[in-house]
Amino acid sequence: MTYASVYAASIADPAAFWMEAAKAIDWDQAPTRAADAQDDGIWTWFPDGRLNTCHNAVDRHVAAGRGDRIALIHDSAMTRKVTRYSYADLQREVARVAGMIAAEGVAPGDRVIIYMPMVPEAVFAMLACARIGAVHSVVFGGFASNELAKRIDDAQPRLVLTASCGLEPGRIVAYKPLLDAAIDLAAHKVPRTIVLQRPELAASLVAGRDLDWFEALAGAEPAGCVAVPSDHPLYILYTSGTTGIAKGVVHDNGGHAVAMAWSVPNIYGVGRDETFWAGSDIGWAVGHSYIVYGPLIHGCTSVMYEGKPVGTPDAGAFWRVIRDHDVDVFFTAPTAIRAVKRDDPEGRLLAEKGTGRLRALFLAGERADPDTLGWAEAMLGVPVIDHWWQTELGWPALGTCIGLGDTRTRHGSAGHPIPGYGFEILDAEDNCLPTGEVGDIVLRLPLPPGCFPTLWQRHAHFQDAYLSQHQGYYTTGDAGLIDEDGFVHVMSRIDDIINVAGHRLSTGSIEQIVAAHPAVAECAVIGANDAIKGMIPLGFIVLKAGVKATDALVAREVVARVRDELGPVAAFKSVHVVKSLPKTRSGKTLRATIRAIANGETVAVPATIEDPAALDHIYQSVAKTSMLEG
Ligand code: COA
Ligand code: AMP
C-alpha cells in the first residue's frame, strides 16, 4: 500500500475508507454506517456508534495483556525527576481521578476546566473526564485570568481542576491566584475547584469551594468507563479567533478516536511498542492529540516533558530526553529548533548526548524556514518533516506519511495532502487557481473524522467563520499554493492571526487591550519577524491630545496591560508611540504597510494613503529602536 493508493482510496470512498479505519477502535456498539451528512456539508462520523475514549486509550491495553508496558514517561527538567507509568498504573490513577470528579456530581456532558501545568495529574484529569463522559477544556497556563474567565463563562464548568503552581525558568508561576481572579471576573460561578498542591508552592484554599487534590482523591472510589455516542463531545479547546473572542473548538469522541488511531502509525510511522514524544504543552492541540490521545490510543509510550528546549539547563535538553527514553519519533515546533540552533550552532551538545534511536523529527505550528530545516537535517541525519494542521482539524492535513512509505519533502512546503483531506487553492470568486498561484487554502467538505464538527454553543458562528466564504469548502484562514509536484506551500494568514513561538494569537485581541488604555487614541498591532519566535507582536500607538505622561511610561503601561489581561505567552514587549498611523482615505489603518516597515522593508507609498507623512513617523520610530537595539 503506497501513499498514493491510500490517498486515492480515502477520496474515492471516504465512508468505506473510514469504516475500515474504525476497526482499530473498541466500540461498545460498533457503527453500522460511516456518517450522516448535515445540511452545511459537515458529517457526523459513525453516528450510531458508542464508545469510550479512555477505554481505548488505557483499559483495552491492560485487558490485552499489555498492562506492564510503559504508557507515560513524565520527564521534568524543572524538578529533575522522571516518573514512569505503565498502562496498569495509568488505569489505576485515571479511574481514581474519575471517581474523584464523579463524586463532585460531574455527569456525562458536564464541562470540566483543567488549568494545570505539565504534570502527569493533568493527563489523568483529561482521561478521567473522557472516562465518565465529561467534556474537558484545558486552558494553557500562559494565559492570564481575564482569558481564563472568558473560557469559564463560555464553557460553564461544573468543576475546575488546577495546581498550586507551574515551573518556568527562573520563576514559579502561582496558578491558584490566577484562577481565583478568573473566578471573580467570570459571571458563571464555579461551584468547586480541586487543587493539586505541588511541593514548590502551597496554594491557599477557599473554604467551601476548593478541595485539596490528594484529600479528595483519598476518599474516591475508582470509576469505570461510560460509553457515549460517537458525536458526544470529548473536549473543547479554545483558540484565537479574529474577533478577539476565543473560539471553543469541539472535538467528538468517535471520529477523534479513529483519526488518532489512524494517524500515529500511518503519518508518523510509529509502532505499538515504540516511543513517541510531542514536545508541546497539553494546553495546545498538539498536546491533546500527540501527548495524550494519539499515542495512548495506539498503545505506544508517550513522553510528557516539563521544561524548555534551551536553558533547562541547556540546548542539549531535547537530545537528553530522546536518548534517555529511547524516543523513536519526535515532534516539536520550528521555534524550539531555532532556539537550540542559536545556543548550540555546531551541535556540540547534540554530539555529546546523541539521539539514540530517533528515526524522524516532525515540525509544525508555524512555517518551518529552510534554514532551520537544513540545520536539523544536517545535525540529526534523520528525515525532518514539516507538517501542517490546526486546532480545528485536530490532526495533520498536510505532511509526509512516513508510515505509508512516503519520503518526499521539499523545503518551504508542508508536504502533500494527508489521506482524507481534499485541498484546493481558490480565489475570492471560488475559482480553483492553477498550479503555482497563491490563493485561499481550502478543504473540500466533508472533512474527515477527527475534525471539529462545530464551535461550542455557536454553530452559526462556526458556519459563518469557516463555511461561508467558499461554498462547499472549509476555509483554513491560510493562503498558499500547490506546486507542480503537488506539494502544498502555506505562505501566510488571510486574517489577523499571528504565530508567536508556535502559539496562535490574534492581533485584534491585543489591539482591543491596547486601545482600552486611557491615554491611547488609536493603535495598530502587527506581527514583526523574529529570529527565534518567528513573529512577535509589535504595537504602534497614538496618544490622546493633552496626555501628560511620558511616551515611555504609557508604553510600559500598555505592555503591562497586555501581559496582565492576555498573558505572558503573548510575548508583547514593544510599543512605538507615533504621531499618527498611516490610513487609507476611507480610514482603514494600513497594517500591512506598517508590518513591512517594521520588518525593515522600504514600501511604495500606497495610492490610497490619506497622509503620507504618517509613513515617515513609522519609519523614524522603527529606525530609532533599531539604532537603540543595534
Ligand atoms: N505558564 C505560565 N507562563 C508561561 C507558560 C506556562 N505554561 N508557558 C510560557 N509562559 C511564559 C514564559 O515564562 C514567558 O514569560 P516571560 O515573558 O516572563 O519570559 C512567556 O510566557 C513566553 O513564553 P515562551 O513562548 O515559552 O517563550 P520563551 O521566551 O520562554 O521561550 C522558546 C522561547 C522558543 C524556547 C519557547 O517559546 C518554546 O519552547 N516554544 C515551543 C513552542 C511550542 O511547543 N509550541 C506548541 C505548538 S507545537
Ligand atoms: P494552531 O491552531 O494553533 O495549531 O495554529 C494553526 C495555524 O498555524 C495554521 O492555520 C497555520 O497558520 C499555522 N501553521 C501550523 N503548522 C504550520 C506549518 N507546518 N506551516 C505553516 N504554517 C503552519
Short mmCIF file of C-alpha atoms in Angstrom, two decimals, residues 235 237 239 247 249 251 284-286 289-290 364-365 387-398 421 423 441-443 447 450-452 466 474-479 490 492-495 497 499 504:
data_model
loop_
_atom_site.label_atom_id
_atom_site.label_comp_id
_atom_site.label_asym_id
_atom_site.label_seq_id
_atom_site.Cartn_x
_atom_site.Cartn_y
_atom_site.Cartn_z
CA TYR A 235 -13.19 18.21 24.64
CA LEU A 237 -10.16 23.71 23.17
CA THR A 239 -8.18 29.07 20.13
CA LYS A 247 -13.41 30.10 19.72
CA VAL A 249 -13.31 24.23 19.12
CA HIS A 251 -13.83 17.51 19.16
CA TRP A 284 -2.42 23.14 22.83
CA ALA A 285 -3.96 20.93 20.17
CA VAL A 286 -0.63 19.11 19.67
CA SER A 289 -3.60 14.74 20.13
CA TYR A 290 0.01 13.63 20.41
CA ALA A 364 4.51 22.03 12.98
CA GLY A 365 2.82 25.03 14.50
CA HIS A 387 3.60 19.15 8.51
CA TRP A 388 0.59 21.42 8.84
CA TRP A 389 -2.54 21.37 10.90
CA GLN A 390 -4.84 23.47 13.02
CA THR A 391 -6.61 23.24 16.37
CA GLU A 392 -9.84 22.96 14.38
CA LEU A 393 -8.68 19.90 12.45
CA GLY A 394 -7.14 18.14 15.46
CA TRP A 395 -4.64 16.18 13.38
CA PRO A 396 -2.41 16.86 10.38
CA ALA A 397 -3.82 17.71 6.96
CA LEU A 398 -0.50 18.14 5.14
CA TYR A 421 -8.22 15.81 3.07
CA PHE A 423 -7.13 20.61 -0.90
CA ILE A 441 -6.19 27.32 1.04
CA VAL A 442 -9.48 25.46 1.46
CA LEU A 443 -10.54 21.89 2.18
CA LEU A 447 -13.87 16.98 6.49
CA GLY A 450 -11.39 13.93 13.97
CA CYS A 451 -12.02 17.43 12.62
CA PHE A 452 -14.27 19.77 14.60
CA TYR A 466 -15.41 28.66 8.32
CA TYR A 474 -13.83 24.75 4.80
CA THR A 475 -11.74 27.92 4.77
CA THR A 476 -8.47 27.34 6.62
CA GLY A 477 -7.56 31.02 7.04
CA ASP A 478 -4.19 30.35 5.42
CA ALA A 479 -3.05 31.39 1.96
CA VAL A 490 1.49 27.51 3.25
CA SER A 492 0.62 33.40 5.27
CA ARG A 493 -2.67 34.01 7.05
CA ILE A 494 -5.55 35.83 5.42
CA ASP A 495 -6.78 37.21 8.76
CA ILE A 497 -3.80 35.74 13.33
CA ASN A 499 2.13 32.87 15.15
CA ARG A 504 -1.56 31.30 17.74
#
